[in-house]
Each structure stands twice: as structure tokens, then as C-alpha cells.
Amino acid sequence: MESKATRMETIVIKADPENFDSEILRPAAKALAEGRLVAFPTETVYGLGADAMNADAVKGIFKAKGRPSDNPLIVHISDIKQLDGIVSSVPEKARRLMEAYWPGPLTLIMPKNEKVPDATTAGLSTVAVRMPRNKIALELIRLSGVPIAAPSANLSGSPSPTCAAHVISDLSGRIDYIIDGGSTRVGLESTVVDMTSDPPAVLRPGGISPEMLEKVIGPVHVVRLSEISKDTVPKSPGMKYRHYSPKAEMILVDGEAQHVVDAINELVRKNRAKNRKTGVMASAENREKYDADVVLCPGSRNDPESVAASIYGCLRDFDRLGVDIIFSETFPEKGIGLAIMNRLQKAAGGRIIRV
Ligand code: TXA
Ligand code: MG
């Protein structure tokens, strides 16, 4: 158990990403430069930042999140010039992807510069880098004067935070500042691409789809969750953890729409008979068709971006409402849909029923 003495006062600063005075970020930027921890909005999810070049500061991130230290962090930059001090070389295809999609929800893995501490990369010879597309994030990094290592700003194992309230509920009392910049736009973490392999490998799907990558650099290899087994060493250490999980048990139900509705309603009946509080994650098209205790809707099937933006919030709401078991519809794996299904599969620990 954590002792009272290790708790600190967390200061929350409100800022509108489209209209803020950068002076408001100065104390938080100073804290980062001094090796302390600041949570901030990005376009994907909130990040928990520390000076990426300061090993002690970075260790503080792992402690605050309860994150296993073998899971490396993404280094966030605000200016392409910062790359020099972080990587030892920039592959040609990486250069082209940066031009096309930075700032944006794309993380590139490249050979690391020896100055980056092992704490940041978990001792790997590579480093993950991204330039976020959020004006608060960019300005905070610029003012701090250092590259910022930042995982998602949640307690390890719980769904990533898509608004400041999620961060406050997980990390208040453990970090120095939280910048409240409202809800994040994309809602799922960035696409992670390993640029040191040939063809480049998508280790984690996100806002930049494989189709978008291939338009710029040709074929990429999309690593499937089923390729990552517990006894092999995964290319991206984070892939082996049961991330993004609600506390409730979760099961995906896949198949033709009416079959899915019927199967889920049957599962709801059976679980209710066992006195379990049931939840259903339903698309807008089907939400009225379920008779579970709690039905939450992340968005319409015609608007997968809205689904992506709301999924983590729904998972947190199921837990807040004390749901014991969640049944979820599946979504087509096109565009952002690949990332949606990747996170749902992880939240469900791979449990899927096909009907
Ligand atoms: O959208 C995002 O990427 C958010 C925001 C805050 O930028 N950050 C984020 O960080 O999702 P995190 O730590 O939750 O996820 C980073 C992922 C992990 O799966 C980690 O294993 C992988 O990137 N990763 C980091 N460095 C790596 C490396 N050198 N090689 C392979 N995988 C790496
Ligand atoms: Mg995370």
C-alpha cells in the first residue's frame, strides 16, 4: 500500500487547445524541466509526461502508473530538430511518413541515440517517437525545452484516459500537474510502426490506418494479436499485457446483426439469472434492441471515428456503474475499425463468440 507521505497535491490547469495563453502552461513546463510529472492532452489520449532524457524522472512515470518497467515509452517532440538527439538514424521511409502524418497519431520506432536512457526504452536499442497533433501538447513540450516521454495517463491495466476526469480519477495525488484540455479527438492510442524491420511492421493499429501508411511507403506488415503468444518475446513489449481493460468481464459477439442481437439477449438472460449485472456495448443502430441492465453506445456504425472516440469512456462507465459482465458488438476492421477491434479484443482478453 502507498503511504500517505508519498501523496502530493495535484494542480489541475484548464486550457482550450484551440485558444489558450501559453503563459498558463509555464509552471507545468517548468515542472517537466525539473524532472517532475505532468499529464496533458494529445489528440489520441491523455499522456503522462516526464523529461525523456532524465532517467529518474522517467522512473517516476512507471511508479505513478504502476507500469512494468520492461514496457518502453514513446518520446514526444514538438519540433523535427529534436530527432537528432533521440535517434541515431532516420530511415528514408520514416522520413516520408513524418512528412505525411506528423504532427499526428503516428509513432515511429527507429534506432536509438545512446543519450536516451535505458529507463525510457526499457533497455531496447530502438526508440519510439511521435509528434502529437494537439496545440497544448506541442506548446508544453516546446516550453519545457526537452523531449517528453509519455505513456497514456491511466493506472496500468485500466482503459486509457480520453478526458481530464479519467486522469484525475486514476492519478490525482501521484503527479504534479494535470492540464485539462477537454476530450481527446481520436480516442485511441497512436499507430505504432517499427521502421527498423522490412517491410515496416504495424505493432499497434491506431488513427493512421495501414491503408494510409501504404499510400506513402508501400507494403507494411500488420502484426495480429494472434501472432503474439505469451512464450515468445513480443516486438512491442506493451502488446503482451492485458491493456485497456475494464474491471468487468467482457465478451465480444461477432456475426450477422440480428444473430448478434439474439445471442447477446440470450447471454444477458442467462447471466441475469445468476444475479450478475449485465452490460451491452451497442452501436447506435442496435441500442434499442437490447434488454441488459446497462446499454452504452459509443456511436454509429456509419461513423467509426465516433466509436473510436467513445470506447474507452464507455468501458470506464461500465465499471463505474458496477456492471459484472459486458457483451459487445464487433465492428468491421477497415480504417480506424482495425484499431477499434484491436482494443476491444484486448479488453475482452481475446474472448469472442461467433454466431
Ligand atoms: O497515442 C499514444 O501513443 C499515447 C499518447 C499519450 O501519445 N501514448 C501511448 O503510450 O499510448 P503507451 O506507453 O501507453 O504505449 C506505447 C506503446 C507500448 O505498446 C510500447 O510497448 C510500445 O509503444 N513501444 C514503445 N517503445 C517501443 C520500442 N522501442 N519498440 C517497440 N515498441 C515500443
Ligand atoms: Mg497505455
mmCIF file of C-alpha atoms and ligand atoms in Angstrom:
data_model
loop_
_atom_site.group_PDB
_atom_site.id
_atom_site.type_symbol
_atom_site.label_atom_id
_atom_site.label_comp_id
_atom_site.label_asym_id
_atom_site.label_seq_id
_atom_site.Cartn_x
_atom_site.Cartn_y
_atom_site.Cartn_z
ATOM 1 C CA MET A 1 0.000 0.000 0.000
ATOM 2 C CA GLU A 2 1.094 3.520 -0.739
ATOM 3 C CA SER A 3 1.860 5.601 2.347
ATOM 4 C CA LYS A 4 0.202 8.976 2.928
ATOM 5 C CA ALA A 5 3.590 10.702 2.764
ATOM 6 C CA THR A 6 4.102 9.866 -0.917
ATOM 7 C CA ARG A 7 0.893 11.634 -1.934
ATOM 8 C CA MET A 8 1.197 15.148 -3.293
ATOM 9 C CA GLU A 9 -1.131 17.938 -4.292
ATOM 10 C CA THR A 10 -2.031 17.683 -7.974
ATOM 11 C CA ILE A 11 -2.758 21.024 -9.628
ATOM 12 C CA VAL A 12 -5.320 21.000 -12.453
ATOM 13 C CA ILE A 13 -4.918 23.692 -15.136
ATOM 14 C CA LYS A 14 -7.756 24.239 -17.624
ATOM 15 C CA ALA A 15 -6.940 25.249 -21.194
ATOM 16 C CA ASP A 16 -8.779 25.223 -24.515
ATOM 17 C CA PRO A 17 -6.438 23.605 -27.094
ATOM 18 C CA GLU A 18 -7.703 25.972 -29.785
ATOM 19 C CA ASN A 19 -7.469 29.157 -27.739
ATOM 20 C CA PHE A 20 -5.104 29.414 -24.770
ATOM 21 C CA ASP A 21 -2.445 31.735 -23.449
ATOM 22 C CA SER A 22 0.833 29.814 -23.329
ATOM 23 C CA GLU A 23 1.735 31.546 -20.033
ATOM 24 C CA ILE A 24 -0.824 29.272 -18.382
ATOM 25 C CA LEU A 25 1.366 26.253 -19.235
ATOM 26 C CA ARG A 26 4.610 27.732 -17.910
ATOM 27 C CA PRO A 27 4.538 26.267 -14.357
ATOM 28 C CA ALA A 28 3.809 22.783 -15.747
ATOM 29 C CA ALA A 29 6.575 23.141 -18.361
ATOM 30 C CA LYS A 30 8.976 24.186 -15.595
ATOM 31 C CA ALA A 31 7.963 21.141 -13.546
ATOM 32 C CA LEU A 32 8.774 18.897 -16.542
ATOM 33 C CA ALA A 33 12.180 20.555 -16.978
ATOM 34 C CA GLU A 34 12.852 19.891 -13.270
ATOM 35 C CA GLY A 35 12.130 16.180 -13.616
ATOM 36 C CA ARG A 36 8.538 16.159 -12.347
ATOM 37 C CA LEU A 37 5.374 14.633 -13.861
ATOM 38 C CA VAL A 38 2.640 16.365 -15.873
ATOM 39 C CA ALA A 39 -0.423 14.819 -17.556
ATOM 40 C CA PHE A 40 -1.518 16.562 -20.743
ATOM 41 C CA PRO A 41 -3.990 16.113 -23.609
ATOM 42 C CA THR A 42 -2.936 14.835 -27.023
ATOM 43 C CA GLU A 43 -5.209 14.171 -29.998
ATOM 44 C CA THR A 44 -5.252 10.440 -29.116
ATOM 45 C CA VAL A 45 -5.453 10.013 -25.340
ATOM 46 C CA TYR A 46 -4.036 11.918 -22.351
ATOM 47 C CA GLY A 47 -0.318 11.330 -21.761
ATOM 48 C CA LEU A 48 1.676 11.261 -18.511
ATOM 49 C CA GLY A 49 4.839 13.181 -19.332
ATOM 50 C CA ALA A 50 8.360 13.412 -17.943
ATOM 51 C CA ASP A 51 11.726 14.540 -19.354
ATOM 52 C CA ALA A 52 12.653 11.619 -21.644
ATOM 53 C CA MET A 53 16.389 12.228 -21.153
ATOM 54 C CA ASN A 54 16.202 12.137 -17.320
ATOM 55 C CA ALA A 55 16.201 8.530 -16.076
ATOM 56 C CA ASP A 56 14.964 9.426 -12.574
ATOM 57 C CA ALA A 57 12.069 11.450 -13.960
ATOM 58 C CA VAL A 58 11.112 8.597 -16.274
ATOM 59 C CA LYS A 59 11.226 6.093 -13.398
ATOM 60 C CA GLY A 60 8.661 8.334 -11.690
ATOM 61 C CA ILE A 61 6.222 7.624 -14.556
ATOM 62 C CA PHE A 62 6.464 3.858 -14.021
ATOM 63 C CA LYS A 63 5.935 4.328 -10.287
ATOM 64 C CA ALA A 64 2.918 6.649 -10.640
ATOM 65 C CA LYS A 65 1.201 4.332 -13.163
ATOM 66 C CA GLY A 66 2.237 1.035 -11.579
ATOM 67 C CA ARG A 67 3.625 0.128 -15.028
ATOM 68 C CA PRO A 68 6.010 -2.827 -15.546
ATOM 69 C CA SER A 69 9.482 -1.381 -16.234
ATOM 70 C CA ASP A 70 10.037 -3.665 -19.263
ATOM 71 C CA ASN A 71 7.430 -1.696 -21.250
ATOM 72 C CA PRO A 72 9.146 1.168 -23.158
ATOM 73 C CA LEU A 73 7.748 4.691 -23.546
ATOM 74 C CA ILE A 74 7.044 6.917 -26.544
ATOM 75 C CA VAL A 75 9.177 10.081 -26.768
ATOM 76 C CA HIS A 76 7.086 13.103 -27.793
ATOM 77 C CA ILE A 77 8.617 16.019 -29.684
ATOM 78 C CA SER A 78 7.328 19.414 -30.835
ATOM 79 C CA ASP A 79 9.984 20.114 -33.485
ATOM 80 C CA ILE A 80 11.588 17.815 -36.030
ATOM 81 C CA LYS A 81 15.010 19.195 -34.984
ATOM 82 C CA GLN A 82 14.693 17.311 -31.667
ATOM 83 C CA LEU A 83 15.018 13.992 -33.549
ATOM 84 C CA ASP A 84 18.818 14.362 -33.752
ATOM 85 C CA GLY A 85 19.290 13.890 -30.020
ATOM 86 C CA ILE A 86 16.947 10.907 -29.831
ATOM 87 C CA VAL A 87 17.596 8.611 -32.814
ATOM 88 C CA SER A 88 20.878 7.511 -34.402
ATOM 89 C CA SER A 89 19.460 7.494 -37.936
ATOM 90 C CA VAL A 90 16.179 8.179 -39.726
ATOM 91 C CA PRO A 91 15.185 5.528 -42.289
ATOM 92 C CA GLU A 92 14.050 7.028 -45.624
ATOM 93 C CA LYS A 93 10.518 5.618 -45.295
ATOM 94 C CA ALA A 94 10.240 7.085 -41.792
ATOM 95 C CA ARG A 95 11.140 10.496 -43.198
ATOM 96 C CA ARG A 96 8.303 10.199 -45.724
ATOM 97 C CA LEU A 97 5.765 9.160 -43.076
ATOM 98 C CA MET A 98 6.759 12.106 -40.874
ATOM 99 C CA GLU A 99 6.200 14.494 -43.768
ATOM 100 C CA ALA A 100 2.786 12.977 -44.456
ATOM 101 C CA TYR A 101 1.395 12.429 -40.948
ATOM 102 C CA TRP A 102 3.279 14.498 -38.331
ATOM 103 C CA PRO A 103 2.021 16.074 -36.216
ATOM 104 C CA GLY A 104 -0.468 13.241 -35.816
ATOM 105 C CA PRO A 105 -1.375 9.871 -34.263
ATOM 106 C CA LEU A 106 1.666 8.031 -35.634
ATOM 107 C CA THR A 107 4.573 6.663 -33.579
ATOM 108 C CA LEU A 108 7.717 5.573 -35.408
ATOM 109 C CA ILE A 109 10.275 3.143 -33.969
ATOM 110 C CA MET A 110 13.823 3.929 -35.026
ATOM 111 C CA PRO A 111 17.376 3.087 -33.892
ATOM 112 C CA LYS A 112 18.061 4.984 -30.683
ATOM 113 C CA ASN A 113 20.726 7.553 -29.886
ATOM 114 C CA GLU A 114 22.914 6.424 -26.949
ATOM 115 C CA LYS A 115 21.931 9.545 -24.984
ATOM 116 C CA VAL A 116 18.386 8.259 -24.440
ATOM 117 C CA PRO A 117 18.372 6.498 -21.046
ATOM 118 C CA ASP A 118 17.526 2.798 -20.758
ATOM 119 C CA ALA A 119 14.663 3.692 -18.408
ATOM 120 C CA THR A 120 12.857 5.334 -21.358
ATOM 121 C CA THR A 121 13.325 2.475 -23.849
ATOM 122 C CA ALA A 122 13.334 -0.407 -21.340
ATOM 123 C CA GLY A 123 16.887 -1.160 -22.464
ATOM 124 C CA LEU A 124 15.972 -1.671 -26.153
ATOM 125 C CA SER A 125 18.276 -0.500 -28.961
ATOM 126 C CA THR A 126 15.325 1.301 -30.549
ATOM 127 C CA VAL A 127 13.209 4.263 -29.502
ATOM 128 C CA ALA A 128 9.589 5.182 -30.284
ATOM 129 C CA VAL A 129 8.995 8.823 -31.320
ATOM 130 C CA ARG A 130 5.925 10.863 -32.149
ATOM 131 C CA MET A 131 4.846 14.472 -32.682
ATOM 132 C CA PRO A 132 1.309 14.884 -31.287
ATOM 133 C CA ARG A 133 -1.359 16.969 -33.053
ATOM 134 C CA ASN A 134 -2.637 18.990 -30.109
ATOM 135 C CA LYS A 135 -1.593 22.596 -29.568
ATOM 136 C CA ILE A 136 -1.400 22.274 -25.788
ATOM 137 C CA ALA A 137 0.870 19.218 -26.082
ATOM 138 C CA LEU A 138 3.113 20.917 -28.647
ATOM 139 C CA GLU A 139 3.406 24.131 -26.646
ATOM 140 C CA LEU A 140 4.056 22.296 -23.365
ATOM 141 C CA ILE A 141 6.875 20.292 -24.973
ATOM 142 C CA ARG A 142 8.336 23.420 -26.561
ATOM 143 C CA LEU A 143 8.259 25.394 -23.298
ATOM 144 C CA SER A 144 9.809 22.536 -21.321
ATOM 145 C CA GLY A 145 12.789 22.536 -23.690
ATOM 146 C CA VAL A 146 13.130 18.729 -23.554
ATOM 147 C CA PRO A 147 11.643 15.738 -25.372
ATOM 148 C CA ILE A 148 8.814 14.272 -23.303
ATOM 149 C CA ALA A 149 8.389 10.556 -22.592
ATOM 150 C CA ALA A 150 4.682 9.859 -22.152
ATOM 151 C CA PRO A 151 2.604 6.720 -21.841
ATOM 152 C CA SER A 152 -1.160 7.005 -21.568
ATOM 153 C CA ALA A 153 -2.053 8.770 -18.286
ATOM 154 C CA ASN A 154 -4.021 5.892 -16.711
ATOM 155 C CA LEU A 155 -3.158 3.438 -13.969
ATOM 156 C CA SER A 156 -1.537 0.444 -15.653
ATOM 157 C CA GLY A 157 -4.223 -2.019 -16.766
ATOM 158 C CA SER A 158 -7.184 0.371 -16.840
ATOM 159 C CA PRO A 159 -8.587 1.945 -20.037
ATOM 160 C CA SER A 160 -6.631 4.903 -21.434
ATOM 161 C CA PRO A 161 -7.951 8.355 -20.432
ATOM 162 C CA THR A 162 -9.820 10.408 -23.013
ATOM 163 C CA CYS A 163 -10.729 13.332 -20.734
ATOM 164 C CA ALA A 164 -9.203 15.007 -17.688
ATOM 165 C CA ALA A 165 -11.742 13.416 -15.306
ATOM 166 C CA HIS A 166 -10.319 9.978 -16.209
ATOM 167 C CA VAL A 167 -6.793 11.186 -15.384
ATOM 168 C CA ILE A 168 -7.922 12.800 -12.131
ATOM 169 C CA SER A 169 -9.637 9.590 -11.047
ATOM 170 C CA ASP A 170 -6.508 7.473 -11.757
ATOM 171 C CA LEU A 171 -3.563 9.731 -10.915
ATOM 172 C CA SER A 172 -4.643 12.573 -8.616
ATOM 173 C CA GLY A 173 -2.229 12.743 -5.671
ATOM 174 C CA ARG A 174 0.507 10.951 -7.637
ATOM 175 C CA ILE A 175 1.639 13.640 -10.107
ATOM 176 C CA ASP A 176 2.332 17.399 -10.086
ATOM 177 C CA TYR A 177 0.024 18.784 -12.790
ATOM 178 C CA ILE A 178 -2.896 17.788 -14.982
ATOM 179 C CA ILE A 179 -3.654 20.013 -17.973
ATOM 180 C CA ASP A 180 -7.383 19.758 -18.677
ATOM 181 C CA GLY A 181 -7.821 20.330 -22.415
ATOM 182 C CA GLY A 182 -11.238 18.686 -22.764
ATOM 183 C CA SER A 183 -11.978 15.449 -24.607
ATOM 184 C CA THR A 184 -9.412 13.943 -26.948
ATOM 185 C CA ARG A 185 -10.372 13.801 -30.622
ATOM 186 C CA VAL A 186 -9.199 10.347 -31.789
ATOM 187 C CA GLY A 187 -9.802 8.499 -28.519
ATOM 188 C CA LEU A 188 -7.478 5.536 -29.210
ATOM 189 C CA GLU A 189 -3.680 5.486 -28.913
ATOM 190 C CA SER A 190 -1.406 6.253 -31.857
ATOM 191 C CA THR A 191 -0.452 3.765 -34.564
ATOM 192 C CA VAL A 192 2.965 2.265 -33.677
ATOM 193 C CA VAL A 193 5.126 1.313 -36.677
ATOM 194 C CA ASP A 194 8.507 -0.414 -36.418
ATOM 195 C CA MET A 195 10.655 1.268 -39.088
ATOM 196 C CA THR A 196 13.670 -0.953 -38.334
ATOM 197 C CA SER A 197 12.080 -4.003 -39.961
ATOM 198 C CA ASP A 198 11.476 -4.610 -43.664
ATOM 199 C CA PRO A 199 8.701 -4.227 -44.578
ATOM 200 C CA PRO A 200 7.874 -1.831 -41.709
ATOM 201 C CA ALA A 201 5.617 -3.516 -39.146
ATOM 202 C CA VAL A 202 2.446 -2.089 -37.596
ATOM 203 C CA LEU A 203 2.806 -3.185 -33.962
ATOM 204 C CA ARG A 204 -0.291 -1.345 -32.740
ATOM 205 C CA PRO A 205 -3.106 -0.103 -35.025
ATOM 206 C CA GLY A 206 -4.404 3.426 -34.396
ATOM 207 C CA GLY A 207 -5.614 6.612 -36.040
ATOM 208 C CA ILE A 208 -3.316 6.222 -39.070
ATOM 209 C CA SER A 209 -4.580 3.076 -40.818
ATOM 210 C CA PRO A 210 -2.419 0.558 -42.741
ATOM 211 C CA GLU A 211 -4.098 1.858 -45.913
ATOM 212 C CA MET A 212 -2.857 5.385 -45.114
ATOM 213 C CA LEU A 213 0.679 4.109 -44.431
ATOM 214 C CA GLU A 214 0.793 2.062 -47.635
ATOM 215 C CA LYS A 215 -0.252 5.053 -49.720
ATOM 216 C CA VAL A 216 3.023 6.740 -48.675
ATOM 217 C CA ILE A 217 5.599 3.919 -48.302
ATOM 218 C CA GLY A 218 4.152 0.818 -49.985
ATOM 219 C CA PRO A 219 3.554 -2.540 -48.254
ATOM 220 C CA VAL A 220 3.551 -2.813 -44.446
ATOM 221 C CA HIS A 221 3.156 -5.901 -42.282
ATOM 222 C CA VAL A 222 0.267 -5.711 -39.806
ATOM 223 C CA VAL A 223 1.108 -7.747 -36.715
ATOM 224 C CA ARG A 224 -2.008 -9.597 -35.471
ATOM 225 C CA LEU A 225 -2.783 -10.125 -31.794
ATOM 226 C CA SER A 226 -2.857 -13.857 -32.515
ATOM 227 C CA GLU A 227 0.822 -13.659 -33.608
ATOM 228 C CA ILE A 228 1.821 -12.600 -30.122
ATOM 229 C CA SER A 229 1.937 -15.591 -27.844
ATOM 230 C CA LYS A 230 2.914 -15.454 -24.186
ATOM 231 C CA ASP A 231 6.091 -17.502 -24.618
ATOM 232 C CA THR A 232 7.689 -15.527 -27.440
ATOM 233 C CA VAL A 233 9.380 -12.174 -26.909
ATOM 234 C CA PRO A 234 6.985 -9.645 -28.479
ATOM 235 C CA LYS A 235 8.415 -6.923 -30.712
ATOM 236 C CA SER A 236 6.436 -4.331 -28.773
ATOM 237 C CA PRO A 237 6.511 -5.292 -25.095
ATOM 238 C CA GLY A 238 3.241 -3.473 -24.401
ATOM 239 C CA MET A 239 1.390 -5.920 -26.640
ATOM 240 C CA LYS A 240 1.648 -8.774 -24.170
ATOM 241 C CA TYR A 241 -0.214 -7.040 -21.356
ATOM 242 C CA ARG A 242 -3.994 -7.230 -20.969
ATOM 243 C CA HIS A 243 -4.301 -3.494 -21.525
ATOM 244 C CA TYR A 244 -7.290 -1.258 -21.915
ATOM 245 C CA SER A 245 -9.359 -3.476 -19.662
ATOM 246 C CA PRO A 246 -12.468 -2.734 -17.706
ATOM 247 C CA LYS A 247 -12.763 -4.480 -14.331
ATOM 248 C CA ALA A 248 -15.844 -6.289 -15.574
ATOM 249 C CA GLU A 249 -15.537 -9.474 -17.586
ATOM 250 C CA MET A 250 -16.019 -8.773 -21.300
ATOM 251 C CA ILE A 251 -17.043 -10.957 -24.237
ATOM 252 C CA LEU A 252 -17.287 -9.948 -27.915
ATOM 253 C CA VAL A 253 -20.099 -11.362 -30.043
ATOM 254 C CA ASP A 254 -19.479 -11.405 -33.785
ATOM 255 C CA GLY A 255 -21.778 -12.291 -36.683
ATOM 256 C CA GLU A 256 -24.740 -11.098 -38.728
ATOM 257 C CA ALA A 257 -26.566 -8.209 -36.998
ATOM 258 C CA GLN A 258 -29.820 -9.932 -35.960
ATOM 259 C CA HIS A 259 -27.951 -13.082 -34.820
ATOM 260 C CA VAL A 260 -25.710 -10.937 -32.633
ATOM 261 C CA VAL A 261 -28.703 -9.182 -31.030
ATOM 262 C CA ASP A 262 -30.439 -12.517 -30.328
ATOM 263 C CA ALA A 263 -27.292 -14.167 -28.969
ATOM 264 C CA ILE A 264 -26.463 -11.242 -26.683
ATOM 265 C CA ASN A 265 -30.018 -11.038 -25.313
ATOM 266 C CA GLU A 266 -29.864 -14.761 -24.545
ATOM 267 C CA LEU A 267 -26.499 -14.311 -22.756
ATOM 268 C CA VAL A 268 -27.980 -11.376 -20.819
ATOM 269 C CA ARG A 269 -30.908 -13.559 -19.650
ATOM 270 C CA LYS A 270 -28.593 -16.373 -18.516
ATOM 271 C CA ASN A 271 -26.293 -14.023 -16.617
ATOM 272 C CA ARG A 272 -29.168 -12.161 -15.005
ATOM 273 C CA ALA A 273 -30.463 -15.475 -13.730
ATOM 274 C CA LYS A 274 -27.113 -15.764 -11.914
ATOM 275 C CA ASN A 275 -27.670 -12.318 -10.365
ATOM 276 C CA ARG A 276 -24.970 -10.671 -12.421
ATOM 277 C CA LYS A 277 -25.355 -7.049 -13.513
ATOM 278 C CA THR A 278 -25.175 -7.133 -17.311
ATOM 279 C CA GLY A 279 -23.895 -4.558 -19.790
ATOM 280 C CA VAL A 280 -24.048 -4.309 -23.565
ATOM 281 C CA MET A 281 -21.890 -2.117 -25.804
ATOM 282 C CA ALA A 282 -24.113 -1.486 -28.798
ATOM 283 C CA SER A 283 -23.862 0.582 -31.957
ATOM 284 C CA ALA A 284 -26.480 3.345 -32.376
ATOM 285 C CA GLU A 285 -28.259 1.163 -34.970
ATOM 286 C CA ASN A 286 -28.999 -1.581 -32.410
ATOM 287 C CA ARG A 287 -29.034 0.044 -28.994
ATOM 288 C CA GLU A 288 -32.832 -0.132 -28.580
ATOM 289 C CA LYS A 289 -32.824 -3.897 -29.207
ATOM 290 C CA TYR A 290 -31.065 -4.971 -26.005
ATOM 291 C CA ASP A 291 -32.607 -5.512 -22.595
ATOM 292 C CA ALA A 292 -29.443 -5.533 -20.472
ATOM 293 C CA ASP A 293 -29.155 -3.633 -17.163
ATOM 294 C CA VAL A 294 -26.840 -1.102 -18.790
ATOM 295 C CA VAL A 295 -26.669 -0.439 -22.544
ATOM 296 C CA LEU A 296 -23.961 2.001 -23.658
ATOM 297 C CA CYS A 297 -23.485 3.254 -27.185
ATOM 298 C CA PRO A 298 -20.108 4.539 -28.403
ATOM 299 C CA GLY A 299 -21.558 5.684 -31.741
ATOM 300 C CA SER A 300 -22.932 4.743 -35.129
ATOM 301 C CA ARG A 301 -21.582 2.051 -37.451
ATOM 302 C CA ASN A 302 -21.590 4.701 -40.180
ATOM 303 C CA ASP A 303 -19.203 6.829 -38.152
ATOM 304 C CA PRO A 304 -16.386 4.591 -36.853
ATOM 305 C CA GLU A 305 -14.402 7.683 -35.790
ATOM 306 C CA SER A 306 -17.110 8.486 -33.223
ATOM 307 C CA VAL A 307 -16.986 4.882 -31.970
ATOM 308 C CA ALA A 308 -13.187 5.102 -31.557
ATOM 309 C CA ALA A 309 -13.507 8.376 -29.645
ATOM 310 C CA SER A 310 -16.001 6.956 -27.121
ATOM 311 C CA ILE A 311 -14.949 3.353 -26.465
ATOM 312 C CA TYR A 312 -12.633 3.962 -23.511
ATOM 313 C CA GLY A 313 -15.183 6.262 -21.870
ATOM 314 C CA CYS A 314 -17.835 3.521 -22.226
ATOM 315 C CA LEU A 315 -15.534 0.904 -20.669
ATOM 316 C CA ARG A 316 -14.915 3.189 -17.706
ATOM 317 C CA ASP A 317 -18.660 3.884 -17.374
ATOM 318 C CA PHE A 318 -19.484 0.150 -17.233
ATOM 319 C CA ASP A 319 -17.098 -0.160 -14.276
ATOM 320 C CA ARG A 320 -18.453 2.977 -12.594
ATOM 321 C CA LEU A 321 -21.977 1.542 -12.880
ATOM 322 C CA GLY A 322 -20.894 -1.732 -11.270
ATOM 323 C CA VAL A 323 -21.519 -3.973 -14.286
ATOM 324 C CA ASP A 324 -20.218 -7.556 -13.800
ATOM 325 C CA ILE A 325 -20.195 -8.717 -17.407
ATOM 326 C CA ILE A 326 -20.145 -6.775 -20.700
ATOM 327 C CA PHE A 327 -21.189 -8.146 -24.089
ATOM 328 C CA SER A 328 -20.011 -6.105 -27.040
ATOM 329 C CA GLU A 329 -20.836 -5.982 -30.716
ATOM 330 C CA THR A 330 -17.889 -6.108 -33.127
ATOM 331 C CA PHE A 331 -17.005 -3.615 -35.877
ATOM 332 C CA PRO A 332 -15.591 -4.004 -39.426
ATOM 333 C CA GLU A 333 -11.768 -3.922 -39.431
ATOM 334 C CA LYS A 334 -11.496 -1.164 -42.029
ATOM 335 C CA GLY A 335 -9.654 2.142 -41.453
ATOM 336 C CA ILE A 336 -9.871 3.061 -37.753
ATOM 337 C CA GLY A 337 -12.001 -0.117 -37.329
ATOM 338 C CA LEU A 338 -8.802 -2.164 -37.109
ATOM 339 C CA ALA A 339 -7.760 -0.168 -34.036
ATOM 340 C CA ILE A 340 -11.274 -0.389 -32.542
ATOM 341 C CA MET A 341 -11.275 -4.196 -32.829
ATOM 342 C CA ASN A 342 -7.693 -4.447 -31.522
ATOM 343 C CA ARG A 343 -8.670 -2.580 -28.321
ATOM 344 C CA LEU A 344 -11.953 -4.473 -27.906
ATOM 345 C CA GLN A 345 -10.147 -7.810 -28.296
ATOM 346 C CA LYS A 346 -7.601 -6.763 -25.684
ATOM 347 C CA ALA A 347 -10.283 -5.536 -23.289
ATOM 348 C CA ALA A 348 -12.026 -8.904 -23.711
ATOM 349 C CA GLY A 349 -8.780 -10.811 -23.212
ATOM 350 C CA GLY A 350 -9.394 -12.370 -26.653
ATOM 351 C CA ARG A 351 -12.826 -13.838 -25.741
ATOM 352 C CA ILE A 352 -15.056 -13.805 -28.804
ATOM 353 C CA ILE A 353 -18.191 -15.799 -29.634
ATOM 354 C CA ARG A 354 -19.093 -16.213 -33.319
ATOM 355 C CA VAL A 355 -22.794 -16.639 -34.072
HETATM 356 O O1 TXA B 1 -1.269 7.861 -28.574
HETATM 357 C C1 TXA B 1 -0.316 7.458 -27.899
HETATM 358 O O2 TXA B 1 0.619 6.812 -28.397
HETATM 359 C C2 TXA B 1 -0.317 7.793 -26.407
HETATM 360 C C3 TXA B 1 -0.199 9.301 -26.254
HETATM 361 C C4 TXA B 1 -0.011 9.735 -24.828
HETATM 362 O O3 TXA B 1 0.835 9.779 -27.066
HETATM 363 N N1 TXA B 1 0.752 7.116 -25.727
HETATM 364 C C5 TXA B 1 0.730 5.767 -25.503
HETATM 365 O O4 TXA B 1 1.804 5.267 -24.814
HETATM 366 O O5 TXA B 1 -0.178 5.058 -25.872
HETATM 367 P P1 TXA B 1 1.830 3.831 -24.130
HETATM 368 O O6 TXA B 1 3.065 3.821 -23.309
HETATM 369 O O7 TXA B 1 0.565 3.585 -23.430
HETATM 370 O O8 TXA B 1 2.042 2.858 -25.342
HETATM 371 C C6 TXA B 1 3.296 2.801 -26.016
HETATM 372 C C7 TXA B 1 3.383 1.532 -26.828
HETATM 373 C C8 TXA B 1 3.551 0.324 -25.946
HETATM 374 O O9 TXA B 1 2.807 -0.749 -26.502
HETATM 375 C C9 TXA B 1 5.055 0.041 -26.015
HETATM 376 O O10 TXA B 1 5.371 -1.312 -25.780
HETATM 377 C C10 TXA B 1 5.366 0.468 -27.442
HETATM 378 O O11 TXA B 1 4.555 1.589 -27.668
HETATM 379 N N2 TXA B 1 6.785 0.850 -27.602
HETATM 380 C C11 TXA B 1 7.418 1.931 -27.092
HETATM 381 N N3 TXA B 1 8.729 1.938 -27.433
HETATM 382 C C12 TXA B 1 8.934 0.839 -28.194
HETATM 383 C C13 TXA B 1 10.081 0.288 -28.866
HETATM 384 N N4 TXA B 1 11.283 0.871 -28.805
HETATM 385 N N5 TXA B 1 9.905 -0.876 -29.547
HETATM 386 C C14 TXA B 1 8.683 -1.458 -29.618
HETATM 387 N N6 TXA B 1 7.571 -0.980 -29.021
HETATM 388 C C15 TXA B 1 7.693 0.143 -28.314
HETATM 389 MG MG MG B 2 -1.090 2.744 -22.414
#
